[in-house]
Amino acid sequence: MIKDLNIRIAIIVVVVLVSVVYLTPTFFFDGGGKVPDFWKKAKILPTKTLNRGLDLEGGMHMLLGVDLEESLINTMDRMTVEIKTYLDKEEIPYRHVERHGTDGIRIVLTDPEKQDDLKAYINKTYRFFEIVETSTLGGEFEVTYKYREKDLLAFKDRTVDQTLETIRNRVDELGLAEPEIVRQGDYDILVQLPGLADAEKAKSLIKKVALLEFKLVDDKNDLAEALKGNVPEGSEILYQKIKDRDTGELLETKPYLIEKKTLMTGEVITDANISISSSGRGYPHVAMNFDSRGEALFEKISGDNVGRNLAIILDNSVYSAPVIKTKISGGSAIIEGSFTKEEASELAIVLRAGALPAKITVHEERTVGPSLGEDSIRKGFMATLIGSALVIIAMVLYYGASGLVADLALFLNMIIILAVMSALQATLTLPGIAGIALTIGMAVDANVLVFERVREELRLGKTPRAALEGGYSKAFLTIMDANVTTLIAALVLFQFGTGPVKGFAVTLSIGILTSLFTAIFVSRTIFDLVTSRFRIKRLSV
């Protein structure tokens, strides 16, 4: 404890003033909504308000599942194209390169002597593959590769992480203060968006899979027959939505017979922007640039399929299916469609933020309205205030004037907790309010320990100053033991908990530290100030 009383008083005054300053935007500037210009011009003054969690602010909660099997199939399909590109480039004759199951590739070379070249390429490029079957029959060499088990698990983990990061990038476009986007379980993702004003826009943006695929239109079979139910194996019917470009009204849906095999996906996109066509009425389209791998793939796909229609498919909807007139190089392409400007802009955002590596399904969706949030705030704070009032009254009744000192320390503790949370931009949740209530109890308990030790000292006939010195000294270790063990538990909850549990841990951790400051440092300073300035002979405790 600092011996100089003036320094201690100065520290308390500074802490209280800084706390009030940090809470001013939250409580005094139109509920934190509008910060006046003079406050902003000061630059050093905080302008951010206390973040409130989903249960207090209202917003959206979603539990998403990742379709890992489809992602794996798309990856295998893409690899078959890459292997074909290699075999063509090296002039290695082959009869088949095709996906085998969901996690393997079967390759048939018509020149068995080239098998060593193929194996060397696979070992170098796809180290996660292992050979599960080989045969040489009829002058052909057949080999089947599959993912190693540990690499398959790593692929799934990586896909979920990539999906999470993509969703986070998209949510960042919404400009929310503190969204919660975390893995839950092995392959699910929890998304909580407190304070969301436009829930429908957010849902549209997150749910849009943006799984961009390039597939060939099946022009070898009859679309009319497929529409009657005779869809050929390896093909599927997908639709293009034709909308009025000015009003966005859906005019018709145009069917396409599409080959199921995915030639390329949106993961090779490096940039996407809205552009306005220079022809006609200047309709918007989305221009994309590919990375080096995408550039080579697109050149290969376009070169092999001149004269055919290449469908550009987003989330199983055909956006355009232009005829490939010549091999396309240069690493760029455009998506044309019946876009309104807003739709084109949204599409560019999701492509730029990153296409999801797999489809997602919504397991659980819940929207918390602002009125429910306000109700939670009112009831939560009411419970805390009633509890605090009862504690304050009980302390005064039981400890007299010393109880008032404890109550003042308690009040400062609450102010400092909220100020620290505002400064750290931590989120206050309903369980967080429960954490504050628990902290109040612990802070009072610390003062009770001190006061009981002081009473014991007074019974021994010591003066008020000596009794305070002895009481605080004897209670200090007990108070520290109790708070440190609780702090450790709170830190463990913060590390391994999610959502409300983490919110509880945050406020409890901050509350423990601030209560140590107020229950020991502040209350002791007040007692020392009173006993030194007024030289009292009897202590009311």
XYZ file of C-alpha atoms in Angstrom:
541
model
C 0.000 0.000 0.000
C 1.307 3.463 -0.920
C 2.137 5.391 2.264
C 1.501 8.907 0.928
C -2.211 9.604 1.399
C -2.280 12.433 -1.161
C -0.905 10.161 -3.882
C -3.525 7.544 -3.059
C -6.305 10.149 -3.250
C -4.927 11.410 -6.556
C -4.911 7.873 -7.986
C -8.551 7.323 -6.959
C -9.660 10.688 -8.384
C -7.892 9.977 -11.695
C -9.375 6.473 -11.950
C -12.892 7.759 -11.241
C -12.575 10.663 -13.694
C -11.230 8.432 -16.462
C -14.041 5.946 -15.798
C -16.677 8.671 -16.053
C -15.129 9.919 -19.294
C -15.225 6.424 -20.810
C -18.866 5.981 -19.820
C -19.989 9.399 -21.042
C -20.679 8.325 -24.670
C -22.769 5.408 -23.381
C -24.920 7.208 -20.853
C -24.947 10.889 -21.783
C -24.787 11.288 -25.552
C -28.244 10.238 -26.617
C -27.765 6.756 -25.249
C -24.384 6.595 -26.977
C -25.934 7.081 -30.398
C -24.679 10.609 -31.107
C -21.377 11.986 -29.947
C -21.207 15.821 -30.259
C -18.574 17.454 -32.443
C -16.703 19.107 -29.556
C -16.162 15.674 -28.036
C -14.887 14.231 -31.312
C -12.562 17.187 -31.935
C -10.812 16.536 -28.645
C -9.450 13.360 -30.316
C -8.163 11.855 -27.051
C -11.698 11.407 -25.676
C -13.322 8.008 -26.226
C -16.255 7.911 -28.638
C -17.161 4.245 -28.518
C -20.029 3.075 -26.374
C -20.287 0.007 -24.205
C -20.963 -3.004 -26.424
C -24.063 -4.931 -25.570
C -24.460 -8.606 -26.388
C -27.124 -10.304 -28.462
C -29.373 -10.872 -25.445
C -29.284 -7.168 -24.539
C -28.966 -5.425 -27.883
C -31.122 -7.760 -29.962
C -29.825 -9.253 -33.185
C -29.400 -12.588 -34.866
C -28.178 -16.023 -33.759
C -27.449 -18.810 -36.249
C -25.890 -22.254 -35.978
C -24.492 -23.295 -39.364
C -23.384 -26.689 -40.598
C -20.771 -27.195 -43.329
C -21.443 -29.676 -46.164
C -17.999 -31.286 -46.163
C -18.890 -34.134 -48.524
C -19.866 -31.817 -51.349
C -16.739 -29.751 -50.782
C -14.645 -32.900 -51.053
C -16.387 -33.959 -54.269
C -15.805 -30.522 -55.803
C -12.153 -30.685 -54.820
C -11.749 -34.128 -56.404
C -13.461 -32.936 -59.599
C -11.114 -29.968 -59.797
C -8.083 -32.187 -59.301
C -9.130 -34.430 -62.174
C -9.037 -31.383 -64.441
C -5.599 -30.412 -63.108
C -4.244 -33.946 -63.668
C -5.636 -33.995 -67.198
C -3.927 -30.665 -67.822
C -0.611 -32.161 -66.687
C -1.018 -35.332 -68.806
C -1.870 -33.272 -71.901
C 1.083 -30.971 -71.318
C 3.520 -33.876 -70.881
C 1.903 -35.788 -73.780
C 1.192 -38.816 -71.599
C -1.638 -40.809 -73.207
C -4.584 -41.694 -70.957
C -8.054 -43.127 -71.254
C -9.648 -41.984 -67.993
C -9.064 -39.513 -65.216
C -12.123 -39.537 -63.004
C -13.260 -39.117 -59.454
C -13.466 -42.379 -57.511
C -15.982 -42.213 -54.689
C -15.910 -38.975 -52.732
C -12.228 -38.859 -51.825
C -10.302 -40.612 -54.572
C -9.221 -40.366 -58.214
C -8.860 -43.214 -60.728
C -6.412 -42.785 -63.613
C -5.990 -45.098 -66.585
C -2.863 -44.630 -68.736
C -2.725 -46.260 -72.155
C 1.083 -46.320 -71.963
C 2.139 -48.250 -68.795
C 5.738 -47.124 -69.219
C 4.688 -43.607 -68.251
C 3.421 -44.673 -64.818
C 6.605 -43.527 -63.066
C 6.163 -40.011 -64.468
C 2.566 -39.958 -63.243
C 3.500 -41.241 -59.781
C 6.286 -38.681 -59.462
C 3.862 -35.867 -60.387
C 1.187 -37.065 -57.921
C 3.736 -37.530 -55.114
C 5.054 -34.028 -55.679
C 1.747 -32.214 -56.224
C -0.725 -34.143 -54.070
C 1.289 -35.439 -51.124
C -1.882 -36.229 -49.214
C -2.747 -39.036 -51.667
C -1.887 -42.697 -51.230
C -2.205 -45.519 -53.751
C -4.934 -47.989 -52.799
C -5.059 -50.068 -55.993
C -2.986 -50.619 -59.146
C -3.236 -53.004 -62.104
C -1.694 -53.460 -65.504
C -4.067 -55.164 -67.866
C -4.534 -55.138 -71.637
C -1.673 -52.761 -72.196
C -3.120 -50.192 -69.766
C -1.980 -49.063 -66.332
C -4.731 -48.278 -63.848
C -4.102 -46.620 -60.497
C -6.466 -45.391 -57.795
C -5.440 -42.719 -55.309
C -7.267 -41.801 -52.104
C -6.832 -39.237 -49.345
C -4.838 -40.476 -46.376
C -7.062 -40.660 -43.314
C -5.180 -38.026 -41.328
C -5.036 -35.704 -44.337
C -8.763 -36.157 -44.913
C -9.432 -35.015 -41.343
C -7.068 -32.094 -41.905
C -8.966 -31.212 -45.101
C -12.260 -31.154 -43.193
C -10.775 -29.019 -40.415
C -9.307 -26.648 -42.984
C -12.601 -26.394 -44.851
C -14.526 -25.475 -41.690
C -11.858 -22.907 -40.747
C -11.975 -21.427 -44.248
C -15.758 -21.280 -44.113
C -15.580 -19.522 -40.752
C -13.078 -17.002 -42.075
C -15.205 -16.348 -45.150
C -18.289 -15.715 -43.026
C -16.237 -13.410 -40.799
C -15.071 -11.431 -43.842
C -18.651 -11.034 -45.018
C -19.875 -9.975 -41.576
C -17.092 -7.373 -41.453
C -18.742 -5.767 -44.472
C -21.770 -5.110 -42.235
C -19.677 -2.977 -39.851
C -20.966 -4.570 -36.645
C -19.134 -3.758 -33.417
C -18.465 -7.194 -31.978
C -19.873 -10.167 -33.878
C -19.341 -13.623 -32.399
C -18.273 -16.155 -35.046
C -16.759 -19.330 -33.618
C -16.571 -23.062 -34.244
C -18.982 -25.140 -32.261
C -18.422 -28.863 -32.007
C -16.377 -30.483 -34.769
C -17.886 -29.020 -37.909
C -20.525 -26.418 -36.947
C -20.190 -22.644 -36.827
C -21.965 -20.346 -34.364
C -22.779 -16.838 -35.614
C -24.136 -14.163 -33.281
C -24.657 -10.629 -34.560
C -25.682 -8.246 -31.751
C -27.101 -4.869 -32.688
C -27.962 -5.904 -36.202
C -30.301 -3.353 -37.758
C -31.014 -5.112 -41.057
C -31.344 -8.789 -40.186
C -32.670 -9.777 -43.607
C -29.664 -8.310 -45.421
C -27.256 -10.076 -43.066
C -29.034 -13.396 -43.455
C -28.979 -13.030 -47.216
C -25.271 -12.203 -47.192
C -24.273 -15.037 -44.855
C -26.539 -17.681 -46.303
C -25.440 -16.910 -49.834
C -23.103 -19.821 -50.340
C -21.383 -18.027 -53.193
C -20.229 -21.430 -54.347
C -19.192 -20.348 -57.797
C -18.780 -23.197 -60.257
C -17.930 -23.422 -63.908
C -19.684 -26.355 -65.606
C -20.380 -27.305 -69.197
C -23.881 -27.268 -70.612
C -24.833 -30.817 -71.686
C -25.492 -30.308 -75.385
C -25.252 -34.011 -76.200
C -28.624 -34.821 -74.657
C -32.093 -33.411 -75.150
C -33.237 -30.792 -72.615
C -36.906 -31.463 -73.387
C -36.507 -35.161 -72.503
C -34.667 -34.253 -69.320
C -37.520 -31.921 -68.310
C -39.882 -34.899 -68.662
C -37.862 -36.692 -66.000
C -35.340 -38.522 -68.172
C -32.256 -36.742 -66.861
C -29.141 -38.503 -68.213
C -26.617 -39.835 -65.712
C -23.917 -37.307 -64.919
C -26.142 -34.321 -65.724
C -28.677 -32.207 -63.857
C -31.210 -29.499 -64.569
C -30.445 -26.050 -63.227
C -32.318 -22.813 -63.814
C -31.452 -19.245 -64.674
C -33.673 -16.576 -63.126
C -34.538 -13.954 -65.701
C -35.380 -10.685 -63.951
C -36.403 -7.236 -65.054
C -33.145 -5.296 -64.854
C -34.871 -2.114 -63.730
C -37.397 -3.411 -61.199
C -35.754 -6.692 -60.159
C -39.064 -8.502 -60.782
C -38.708 -12.189 -61.675
C -39.911 -12.629 -65.260
C -39.181 -16.308 -65.924
C -36.877 -19.218 -65.050
C -34.903 -20.686 -67.942
C -33.841 -24.361 -67.602
C -30.405 -25.696 -68.580
C -29.158 -29.275 -68.787
C -25.781 -29.077 -67.045
C -22.992 -31.634 -66.716
C -22.494 -32.287 -62.984
C -18.714 -32.283 -63.095
C -17.270 -29.050 -61.709
C -14.412 -27.796 -63.895
C -13.414 -24.854 -61.715
C -14.658 -23.179 -58.529
C -14.573 -19.672 -57.164
C -11.649 -20.362 -54.808
C -9.235 -19.295 -57.562
C -10.778 -15.795 -57.668
C -8.474 -13.048 -56.433
C -10.738 -10.042 -57.001
C -14.291 -9.200 -58.052
C -15.849 -5.861 -58.901
C -19.036 -4.496 -60.342
C -18.688 -3.052 -63.822
C -21.146 -1.370 -66.126
C -21.507 -2.663 -69.655
C -20.585 -0.073 -72.245
C -23.178 -1.389 -74.672
C -26.936 -0.944 -74.611
C -28.356 0.697 -71.483
C -25.255 0.065 -69.433
C -26.348 -2.924 -67.356
C -24.150 -4.046 -64.461
C -22.055 -7.205 -64.513
C -19.370 -8.642 -62.237
C -15.755 -8.807 -63.439
C -13.418 -11.393 -61.853
C -9.674 -11.956 -61.832
C -8.096 -15.380 -61.235
C -4.874 -16.423 -59.554
C -2.171 -18.217 -61.576
C -3.763 -21.614 -60.986
C -7.165 -20.313 -62.026
C -5.694 -18.626 -65.080
C -4.149 -21.910 -66.267
C -7.331 -23.849 -65.495
C -9.598 -21.382 -67.277
C -7.329 -21.353 -70.307
C -7.377 -25.164 -70.377
C -11.169 -25.371 -69.943
C -11.892 -22.771 -72.600
C -9.330 -24.264 -75.006
C -10.787 -27.772 -74.719
C -14.388 -26.684 -75.133
C -14.475 -24.126 -77.959
C -17.977 -23.934 -79.382
C -19.683 -25.213 -76.213
C -21.653 -23.286 -73.606
C -19.867 -22.799 -70.281
C -22.334 -22.246 -67.462
C -21.342 -19.915 -64.630
C -23.274 -21.191 -61.632
C -23.649 -19.542 -58.256
C -25.387 -21.499 -55.518
C -26.965 -23.846 -58.068
C -28.432 -20.967 -60.082
C -27.201 -20.365 -63.601
C -26.107 -16.751 -64.020
C -24.933 -16.999 -67.600
C -23.961 -19.677 -70.086
C -21.995 -18.006 -72.876
C -20.595 -19.863 -75.868
C -16.812 -20.271 -75.747
C -15.672 -18.789 -79.034
C -11.948 -19.185 -78.494
C -9.377 -20.136 -75.895
C -9.465 -17.484 -73.153
C -6.237 -16.470 -71.485
C -5.300 -13.496 -69.331
C -6.813 -14.630 -66.045
C -10.119 -12.750 -66.046
C -13.777 -13.339 -66.827
C -17.154 -11.694 -66.275
C -20.495 -12.863 -64.933
C -23.414 -11.444 -66.840
C -27.007 -11.809 -65.782
C -30.211 -9.942 -65.137
C -28.617 -8.029 -62.294
C -29.905 -4.939 -60.625
C -27.061 -2.728 -59.453
C -27.646 -3.799 -55.827
C -27.574 -7.506 -56.739
C -24.361 -7.104 -58.730
C -22.793 -5.189 -55.843
C -23.803 -7.889 -53.329
C -22.450 -10.616 -55.609
C -19.129 -8.770 -55.940
C -18.942 -8.492 -52.127
C -19.417 -12.206 -51.495
C -16.940 -13.151 -54.219
C -14.392 -10.625 -52.988
C -14.871 -11.678 -49.355
C -14.314 -15.218 -50.516
C -16.590 -17.918 -51.797
C -17.500 -20.511 -49.250
C -15.537 -23.717 -49.852
C -18.710 -25.698 -49.196
C -22.413 -25.216 -48.861
C -23.725 -24.362 -45.436
C -26.992 -25.383 -43.878
C -28.761 -23.497 -41.125
C -29.322 -25.857 -38.186
C -30.746 -23.173 -35.921
C -31.787 -19.575 -36.446
C -33.099 -17.131 -33.896
C -33.693 -13.422 -34.107
C -33.799 -11.403 -30.896
C -35.824 -8.247 -31.369
C -34.704 -4.903 -29.925
C -37.774 -4.820 -27.637
C -36.799 -8.179 -26.133
C -33.271 -6.847 -25.660
C -34.603 -3.749 -23.891
C -36.751 -5.953 -21.679
C -33.694 -8.050 -20.789
C -31.703 -4.926 -19.973
C -34.470 -3.509 -17.807
C -34.996 -6.721 -15.872
C -31.279 -7.448 -15.564
C -30.398 -3.996 -14.267
C -33.467 -3.963 -12.051
C -32.375 -7.228 -10.442
C -28.849 -5.885 -9.989
C -30.084 -2.583 -8.542
C -32.482 -4.257 -6.108
C -29.750 -6.632 -4.997
C -27.307 -3.766 -4.614
C -29.832 -1.686 -2.656
C -30.458 -4.541 -0.227
C -26.732 -5.033 0.228
C -26.214 -1.295 0.824
C -28.988 -1.157 3.420
C -27.714 -4.299 5.158
C -24.156 -2.951 5.322
C -25.307 0.342 6.858
C -27.534 -1.403 9.380
C -24.821 -3.838 10.413
C -21.657 -1.735 10.219
C -22.948 1.832 10.595
C -20.724 4.548 9.084
C -18.171 1.941 7.960
C -20.957 0.326 5.969
C -21.369 3.615 4.079
C -17.671 3.496 3.167
C -18.131 -0.048 1.859
C -21.196 1.089 -0.124
C -19.258 3.964 -1.693
C -16.510 1.524 -2.701
C -19.190 -0.731 -4.133
C -20.659 2.108 -6.214
C -17.225 3.042 -7.565
C -16.597 -0.605 -8.338
C -19.633 -0.772 -10.627
C -18.603 2.418 -12.437
C -15.041 1.170 -12.955
C -16.222 -2.258 -14.192
C -18.408 -0.710 -16.904
C -15.698 1.809 -17.811
C -13.051 -0.907 -18.211
C -15.444 -2.936 -20.369
C -16.132 0.125 -22.504
C -12.407 0.870 -22.850
C -11.633 -2.734 -23.834
C -14.713 -2.844 -26.058
C -15.767 -6.008 -24.239
C -19.372 -7.049 -24.648
C -21.875 -6.807 -21.820
C -24.317 -9.695 -21.892
C -27.118 -10.803 -19.613
C -24.832 -13.427 -18.009
C -22.321 -10.584 -17.795
C -24.757 -8.674 -15.609
C -24.962 -11.791 -13.451
C -21.157 -11.656 -13.272
C -21.368 -8.061 -12.039
C -23.901 -9.091 -9.393
C -21.567 -11.871 -8.242
C -18.699 -9.383 -8.144
C -20.740 -7.086 -5.924
C -21.234 -9.949 -3.513
C -17.514 -10.717 -3.494
C -16.631 -7.050 -2.982
C -18.976 -6.844 -0.011
C -17.547 -10.074 1.337
C -14.074 -8.537 1.248
C -15.274 -5.555 3.280
C -17.038 -7.850 5.739
C -13.787 -9.739 6.284
C -11.939 -6.481 6.906
C -14.595 -5.064 9.241
C -14.759 -8.240 11.326
C -10.975 -8.189 11.750
C -11.179 -4.496 12.704
C -13.824 -5.290 15.293
C -11.537 -7.919 16.792
C -8.726 -5.375 16.967
C -11.010 -2.837 18.644
C -12.053 -5.411 21.232
C -8.378 -5.735 22.142
C -8.447 -2.036 23.044
C -6.526 -0.681 20.056
C -7.080 2.818 18.681
C -9.158 3.237 15.506
C -6.057 3.750 13.294
C -4.257 0.744 14.843
C -7.415 -1.372 14.548
C -7.756 -0.446 10.841
C -4.080 -1.230 10.225
C -4.405 -4.625 11.911
C -7.777 -5.436 10.320
C -6.670 -4.752 6.740
C -3.371 -6.606 7.258
C -5.008 -9.741 8.648
C -7.830 -9.818 6.073
C -5.601 -9.113 3.057
C -4.305 -12.654 2.442
C -7.742 -14.217 2.892
C -9.264 -11.740 0.418
C -6.466 -12.352 -2.094
C -6.819 -16.145 -1.829
C -10.560 -16.026 -2.505
C -10.271 -13.595 -5.420
C -7.277 -15.232 -7.098
C -8.930 -18.668 -7.169
C -12.124 -17.138 -8.571
C -10.073 -15.226 -11.128
C -8.391 -18.451 -12.276
C -11.816 -20.077 -12.711
C -13.019 -17.042 -14.689
C -9.975 -17.150 -16.988
C -10.583 -20.854 -17.676
C -14.217 -20.070 -18.531
C -13.057 -17.306 -20.877
C -10.538 -19.556 -22.621
C -12.852 -22.500 -23.224
C -16.317 -20.968 -23.097
C -18.302 -19.375 -25.892
C -21.099 -16.824 -26.138
C -22.853 -16.165 -22.806
C -20.277 -18.172 -20.815
C -17.473 -15.995 -22.173
C -19.520 -12.851 -21.427
C -19.916 -13.989 -17.820
C -16.183 -14.728 -17.572
C -15.232 -11.286 -18.940
C -17.286 -9.278 -16.478
C -16.334 -11.562 -13.575
C -12.597 -11.221 -14.367
C -12.776 -7.445 -14.653
C -15.009 -7.252 -11.581
C -12.582 -9.223 -9.421
C -9.688 -6.918 -10.286
C -11.696 -3.733 -9.776
C -13.227 -4.990 -6.525
C -9.740 -5.601 -5.135
C -8.966 -1.973 -5.960
C -12.124 -0.545 -4.424
C -12.579 -2.917 -1.446
C -8.982 -2.623 -0.275
C -7.325 0.455 -1.781
C -10.287 2.858 -1.955
C -11.980 1.931 1.345
C -8.638 1.943 3.204
C -7.816 5.374 1.775
C -11.182 6.738 2.900
C -10.654 5.396 6.427
C -7.100 6.791 6.551
C -8.350 10.155 5.304
C -11.076 10.336 7.930
C -8.958 9.119 10.841
C -6.005 11.399 9.969
C -7.991 14.563 9.242
C -10.627 14.334 11.990
C -8.702 12.405 14.628
C -11.795 10.361 15.597
C -11.674 8.411 18.853
C -14.392 5.896 18.068
C -14.844 3.918 14.884
C -18.382 3.059 13.788
C -18.001 -0.522 12.575
